[in-house]
Amino acid sequence: MNTLRNKVQLIGNLGNNPEIINLESGKTLAKFNMATNDSYTNNKGEKITDTQWHAVVAWGKTAQIIEKYLSKGNEVAIEGKLTSRSYEDKQGNKRYITEVVCSELLMLGK
């Protein structure tokens, strides 16, 4: 049961081309936004689609695969864990972000 403590699985589409960062340490980082859609019918019989956006980061070989094969609009399934962090923006305001750290990636579609 310990493996279920912080586990996220998502299927969706890349909202942008991945940003690839090669660090001085030799590690590769990939960052992108991913959209997931959920549909339901409201009480008037109208189909409503709810889109949620997720910040995703990947390291190492997973990041290299993302760099080589993925671009905006591609459908993927990812598995990873949630992490939260804070940073200061250019105006000195403290910002908070929650990201999915991707450990597994499956390319779907064409």
Short mmCIF file of N, CA and C in Angstrom, two decimals:
data_model
loop_
_atom_site.label_atom_id
_atom_site.label_comp_id
_atom_site.label_asym_id
_atom_site.label_seq_id
_atom_site.Cartn_x
_atom_site.Cartn_y
_atom_site.Cartn_z
N MET A 1 0.80 -1.20 0.00
CA MET A 1 0.00 0.00 0.00
C MET A 1 0.85 1.27 0.00
N ASN A 2 2.12 1.18 0.39
CA ASN A 2 2.97 2.37 0.42
C ASN A 2 3.14 3.00 -0.95
N THR A 3 3.05 2.20 -2.00
CA THR A 3 3.25 2.75 -3.34
C THR A 3 2.07 3.62 -3.78
N LEU A 4 0.96 3.59 -3.06
CA LEU A 4 -0.21 4.39 -3.43
C LEU A 4 -0.28 5.72 -2.68
N ARG A 5 0.66 6.03 -1.85
CA ARG A 5 0.58 7.23 -1.01
C ARG A 5 0.59 8.53 -1.81
N ASN A 6 1.41 8.65 -2.80
CA ASN A 6 1.47 9.88 -3.61
C ASN A 6 1.65 9.46 -5.06
N LYS A 7 0.56 9.03 -5.68
CA LYS A 7 0.63 8.52 -7.05
C LYS A 7 -0.44 9.23 -7.89
N VAL A 8 -0.03 9.70 -9.06
CA VAL A 8 -0.93 10.39 -9.98
C VAL A 8 -0.85 9.71 -11.33
N GLN A 9 -2.00 9.45 -11.94
CA GLN A 9 -2.06 8.93 -13.30
C GLN A 9 -2.98 9.85 -14.10
N LEU A 10 -2.49 10.35 -15.22
CA LEU A 10 -3.26 11.26 -16.06
C LEU A 10 -3.17 10.85 -17.52
N ILE A 11 -4.26 11.05 -18.24
CA ILE A 11 -4.27 10.91 -19.70
C ILE A 11 -4.78 12.23 -20.24
N GLY A 12 -4.00 12.84 -21.13
CA GLY A 12 -4.40 14.13 -21.68
C GLY A 12 -3.50 14.54 -22.82
N ASN A 13 -3.57 15.83 -23.15
CA ASN A 13 -2.83 16.37 -24.28
C ASN A 13 -1.89 17.48 -23.83
N LEU A 14 -0.72 17.53 -24.48
CA LEU A 14 0.22 18.61 -24.19
C LEU A 14 -0.36 19.94 -24.65
N GLY A 15 -0.30 20.93 -23.79
CA GLY A 15 -0.83 22.25 -24.12
C GLY A 15 0.21 23.15 -24.76
N ASN A 16 1.46 22.73 -24.74
CA ASN A 16 2.54 23.51 -25.33
C ASN A 16 3.68 22.56 -25.70
N ASN A 17 4.61 23.05 -26.50
CA ASN A 17 5.81 22.27 -26.77
C ASN A 17 6.61 22.19 -25.49
N PRO A 18 7.19 21.04 -25.18
CA PRO A 18 7.96 20.92 -23.94
C PRO A 18 9.15 21.88 -23.93
N GLU A 19 9.40 22.43 -22.75
CA GLU A 19 10.59 23.25 -22.54
C GLU A 19 11.68 22.32 -22.01
N ILE A 20 12.80 22.27 -22.70
CA ILE A 20 13.89 21.37 -22.32
C ILE A 20 15.02 22.21 -21.75
N ILE A 21 15.48 21.80 -20.55
CA ILE A 21 16.56 22.51 -19.88
C ILE A 21 17.67 21.50 -19.60
N ASN A 22 18.87 21.80 -20.12
CA ASN A 22 20.04 20.96 -19.84
C ASN A 22 20.85 21.65 -18.74
N LEU A 23 20.89 21.04 -17.57
CA LEU A 23 21.54 21.63 -16.42
C LEU A 23 23.05 21.40 -16.45
N GLU A 24 23.78 22.24 -15.73
CA GLU A 24 25.23 22.13 -15.68
C GLU A 24 25.68 20.78 -15.14
N SER A 25 24.85 20.17 -14.31
CA SER A 25 25.19 18.86 -13.73
C SER A 25 25.11 17.74 -14.76
N GLY A 26 24.58 18.04 -15.96
CA GLY A 26 24.42 17.04 -17.00
C GLY A 26 23.02 16.45 -17.05
N LYS A 27 22.17 16.79 -16.09
CA LYS A 27 20.80 16.30 -16.07
C LYS A 27 19.94 17.07 -17.07
N THR A 28 18.93 16.39 -17.59
CA THR A 28 17.98 17.00 -18.51
C THR A 28 16.63 17.12 -17.82
N LEU A 29 15.99 18.28 -17.97
CA LEU A 29 14.68 18.55 -17.39
C LEU A 29 13.72 18.92 -18.51
N ALA A 30 12.54 18.31 -18.52
CA ALA A 30 11.48 18.67 -19.47
C ALA A 30 10.30 19.21 -18.67
N LYS A 31 9.74 20.33 -19.13
CA LYS A 31 8.59 20.95 -18.48
C LYS A 31 7.51 21.20 -19.53
N PHE A 32 6.26 20.87 -19.20
CA PHE A 32 5.15 21.17 -20.10
C PHE A 32 3.85 21.22 -19.32
N ASN A 33 2.83 21.77 -19.95
CA ASN A 33 1.48 21.79 -19.38
C ASN A 33 0.66 20.72 -20.09
N MET A 34 -0.21 20.08 -19.33
CA MET A 34 -1.03 18.99 -19.86
C MET A 34 -2.48 19.26 -19.51
N ALA A 35 -3.37 19.08 -20.49
CA ALA A 35 -4.81 19.29 -20.29
C ALA A 35 -5.50 17.93 -20.18
N THR A 36 -6.36 17.80 -19.18
CA THR A 36 -7.22 16.63 -19.07
C THR A 36 -8.66 17.11 -19.15
N ASN A 37 -9.51 16.34 -19.79
CA ASN A 37 -10.91 16.72 -19.99
C ASN A 37 -11.84 15.73 -19.31
N ASP A 38 -12.88 16.26 -18.72
CA ASP A 38 -13.94 15.46 -18.11
C ASP A 38 -15.26 15.99 -18.64
N SER A 39 -16.14 15.12 -19.08
CA SER A 39 -17.43 15.55 -19.63
C SER A 39 -18.57 15.02 -18.79
N TYR A 40 -19.62 15.83 -18.71
CA TYR A 40 -20.83 15.41 -18.02
C TYR A 40 -22.02 16.13 -18.65
N THR A 41 -23.20 15.66 -18.36
CA THR A 41 -24.42 16.29 -18.86
C THR A 41 -25.10 17.02 -17.70
N ASN A 42 -25.37 18.31 -17.90
CA ASN A 42 -26.00 19.07 -16.82
C ASN A 42 -27.51 18.78 -16.78
N ASN A 43 -28.22 19.42 -15.85
CA ASN A 43 -29.65 19.14 -15.67
C ASN A 43 -30.51 19.63 -16.84
N LYS A 44 -29.94 20.42 -17.75
CA LYS A 44 -30.66 20.87 -18.95
C LYS A 44 -30.40 19.94 -20.14
N GLY A 45 -29.59 18.89 -19.92
CA GLY A 45 -29.27 17.94 -20.98
C GLY A 45 -28.12 18.38 -21.86
N GLU A 46 -27.42 19.45 -21.48
CA GLU A 46 -26.29 19.94 -22.26
C GLU A 46 -25.01 19.23 -21.84
N LYS A 47 -24.19 18.89 -22.83
CA LYS A 47 -22.90 18.26 -22.53
C LYS A 47 -21.91 19.36 -22.14
N ILE A 48 -21.31 19.20 -20.98
CA ILE A 48 -20.35 20.16 -20.46
C ILE A 48 -18.98 19.47 -20.39
N THR A 49 -17.96 20.13 -20.91
CA THR A 49 -16.60 19.62 -20.84
C THR A 49 -15.81 20.50 -19.89
N ASP A 50 -15.21 19.87 -18.89
CA ASP A 50 -14.39 20.57 -17.90
C ASP A 50 -12.93 20.23 -18.18
N THR A 51 -12.12 21.24 -18.48
CA THR A 51 -10.70 21.04 -18.76
C THR A 51 -9.89 21.48 -17.55
N GLN A 52 -9.01 20.62 -17.10
CA GLN A 52 -8.09 20.94 -16.01
C GLN A 52 -6.67 20.95 -16.57
N TRP A 53 -5.86 21.91 -16.11
CA TRP A 53 -4.48 22.02 -16.58
C TRP A 53 -3.53 21.58 -15.49
N HIS A 54 -2.49 20.86 -15.87
CA HIS A 54 -1.52 20.31 -14.94
C HIS A 54 -0.11 20.67 -15.40
N ALA A 55 0.71 21.15 -14.47
CA ALA A 55 2.13 21.38 -14.76
C ALA A 55 2.86 20.07 -14.56
N VAL A 56 3.66 19.66 -15.55
CA VAL A 56 4.36 18.38 -15.51
C VAL A 56 5.85 18.63 -15.71
N VAL A 57 6.67 17.93 -14.93
CA VAL A 57 8.12 17.96 -15.11
C VAL A 57 8.62 16.53 -15.19
N ALA A 58 9.68 16.33 -15.95
CA ALA A 58 10.29 15.00 -16.08
C ALA A 58 11.80 15.18 -16.14
N TRP A 59 12.52 14.19 -15.63
CA TRP A 59 13.97 14.25 -15.55
C TRP A 59 14.60 13.11 -16.34
N GLY A 60 15.87 13.26 -16.67
CA GLY A 60 16.70 12.18 -17.20
C GLY A 60 16.22 11.62 -18.52
N LYS A 61 16.18 10.29 -18.61
CA LYS A 61 15.81 9.62 -19.86
C LYS A 61 14.38 9.93 -20.28
N THR A 62 13.49 10.07 -19.30
CA THR A 62 12.11 10.43 -19.63
C THR A 62 12.08 11.79 -20.29
N ALA A 63 12.86 12.74 -19.77
CA ALA A 63 12.93 14.08 -20.37
C ALA A 63 13.50 14.02 -21.78
N GLN A 64 14.48 13.17 -22.01
CA GLN A 64 15.08 13.04 -23.33
C GLN A 64 14.09 12.46 -24.33
N ILE A 65 13.27 11.50 -23.90
CA ILE A 65 12.23 10.94 -24.77
C ILE A 65 11.20 12.02 -25.11
N ILE A 66 10.82 12.81 -24.11
CA ILE A 66 9.86 13.90 -24.33
C ILE A 66 10.43 14.89 -25.34
N GLU A 67 11.70 15.25 -25.19
CA GLU A 67 12.34 16.19 -26.10
C GLU A 67 12.32 15.68 -27.54
N LYS A 68 12.56 14.39 -27.70
CA LYS A 68 12.70 13.80 -29.04
C LYS A 68 11.36 13.56 -29.73
N TYR A 69 10.33 13.18 -28.97
CA TYR A 69 9.11 12.68 -29.60
C TYR A 69 7.83 13.49 -29.37
N LEU A 70 7.80 14.37 -28.39
CA LEU A 70 6.52 15.02 -28.06
C LEU A 70 6.49 16.49 -28.45
N SER A 71 5.29 16.94 -28.81
CA SER A 71 5.07 18.35 -29.11
C SER A 71 3.63 18.70 -28.75
N LYS A 72 3.31 19.96 -28.85
CA LYS A 72 1.98 20.46 -28.50
C LYS A 72 0.88 19.63 -29.17
N GLY A 73 -0.12 19.24 -28.37
CA GLY A 73 -1.26 18.51 -28.89
C GLY A 73 -1.16 17.00 -28.77
N ASN A 74 0.06 16.46 -28.60
CA ASN A 74 0.21 15.01 -28.47
C ASN A 74 -0.54 14.48 -27.25
N GLU A 75 -1.16 13.30 -27.42
CA GLU A 75 -1.86 12.66 -26.32
C GLU A 75 -0.90 11.71 -25.61
N VAL A 76 -0.85 11.82 -24.28
CA VAL A 76 0.04 10.98 -23.49
C VAL A 76 -0.66 10.50 -22.23
N ALA A 77 -0.16 9.40 -21.70
CA ALA A 77 -0.54 8.93 -20.37
C ALA A 77 0.72 9.05 -19.52
N ILE A 78 0.58 9.65 -18.34
CA ILE A 78 1.74 9.78 -17.46
C ILE A 78 1.40 9.24 -16.08
N GLU A 79 2.45 8.85 -15.40
CA GLU A 79 2.32 8.43 -14.01
C GLU A 79 3.45 9.11 -13.24
N GLY A 80 3.15 9.56 -12.04
CA GLY A 80 4.16 10.22 -11.25
C GLY A 80 3.64 10.56 -9.88
N LYS A 81 4.21 11.61 -9.29
CA LYS A 81 3.78 12.05 -7.97
C LYS A 81 3.62 13.56 -7.95
N LEU A 82 2.81 14.05 -7.01
CA LEU A 82 2.60 15.49 -6.85
C LEU A 82 3.68 16.07 -5.96
N THR A 83 4.18 17.23 -6.37
CA THR A 83 5.10 17.99 -5.52
C THR A 83 4.65 19.44 -5.52
N SER A 84 4.90 20.12 -4.42
CA SER A 84 4.59 21.55 -4.31
C SER A 84 5.85 22.30 -3.94
N ARG A 85 5.97 23.51 -4.47
CA ARG A 85 7.13 24.35 -4.16
C ARG A 85 6.73 25.81 -4.25
N SER A 86 7.59 26.67 -3.76
CA SER A 86 7.33 28.11 -3.87
C SER A 86 8.56 28.78 -4.49
N TYR A 87 8.33 29.95 -5.06
CA TYR A 87 9.41 30.72 -5.67
C TYR A 87 8.99 32.19 -5.66
N GLU A 88 9.95 33.08 -5.92
CA GLU A 88 9.65 34.50 -6.03
C GLU A 88 9.63 34.89 -7.50
N ASP A 89 8.59 35.64 -7.90
CA ASP A 89 8.53 36.11 -9.28
C ASP A 89 9.40 37.35 -9.44
N LYS A 90 9.42 37.92 -10.63
CA LYS A 90 10.28 39.07 -10.94
C LYS A 90 9.95 40.30 -10.10
N GLN A 91 8.70 40.38 -9.63
CA GLN A 91 8.30 41.51 -8.80
C GLN A 91 8.54 41.25 -7.31
N GLY A 92 9.10 40.10 -6.98
CA GLY A 92 9.39 39.77 -5.60
C GLY A 92 8.23 39.15 -4.84
N ASN A 93 7.15 38.80 -5.55
CA ASN A 93 5.99 38.16 -4.91
C ASN A 93 6.24 36.67 -4.78
N LYS A 94 5.84 36.11 -3.64
CA LYS A 94 6.00 34.67 -3.43
C LYS A 94 4.87 33.95 -4.16
N ARG A 95 5.22 32.97 -4.99
CA ARG A 95 4.27 32.17 -5.75
C ARG A 95 4.39 30.71 -5.35
N TYR A 96 3.29 30.00 -5.49
CA TYR A 96 3.26 28.58 -5.15
C TYR A 96 2.82 27.80 -6.38
N ILE A 97 3.40 26.62 -6.57
CA ILE A 97 3.06 25.80 -7.71
C ILE A 97 3.03 24.33 -7.28
N THR A 98 2.08 23.59 -7.83
CA THR A 98 2.02 22.15 -7.65
C THR A 98 2.27 21.52 -9.01
N GLU A 99 3.20 20.58 -9.05
CA GLU A 99 3.58 19.93 -10.31
C GLU A 99 3.47 18.41 -10.18
N VAL A 100 3.30 17.77 -11.31
CA VAL A 100 3.38 16.31 -11.38
C VAL A 100 4.80 15.98 -11.84
N VAL A 101 5.53 15.22 -11.03
CA VAL A 101 6.85 14.76 -11.43
C VAL A 101 6.65 13.41 -12.12
N CYS A 102 6.84 13.41 -13.42
CA CYS A 102 6.55 12.23 -14.26
C CYS A 102 7.67 11.19 -14.13
N SER A 103 7.26 9.96 -13.80
CA SER A 103 8.22 8.85 -13.73
C SER A 103 7.99 7.83 -14.83
N GLU A 104 6.76 7.78 -15.36
CA GLU A 104 6.41 6.86 -16.45
C GLU A 104 5.65 7.64 -17.51
N LEU A 105 5.90 7.30 -18.77
CA LEU A 105 5.29 8.01 -19.89
C LEU A 105 4.88 7.00 -20.94
N LEU A 106 3.66 7.15 -21.44
CA LEU A 106 3.17 6.33 -22.54
C LEU A 106 2.61 7.26 -23.60
N MET A 107 3.17 7.19 -24.82
CA MET A 107 2.70 8.02 -25.91
C MET A 107 1.48 7.36 -26.54
N LEU A 108 0.40 8.11 -26.67
CA LEU A 108 -0.85 7.58 -27.23
C LEU A 108 -1.12 8.24 -28.57
N GLY A 109 -2.08 7.74 -29.31
CA GLY A 109 -2.46 8.35 -30.58
C GLY A 109 -1.42 8.08 -31.64
N LYS A 110 -1.35 9.00 -32.62
CA LYS A 110 -0.48 8.82 -33.78
C LYS A 110 0.93 9.24 -33.49
#
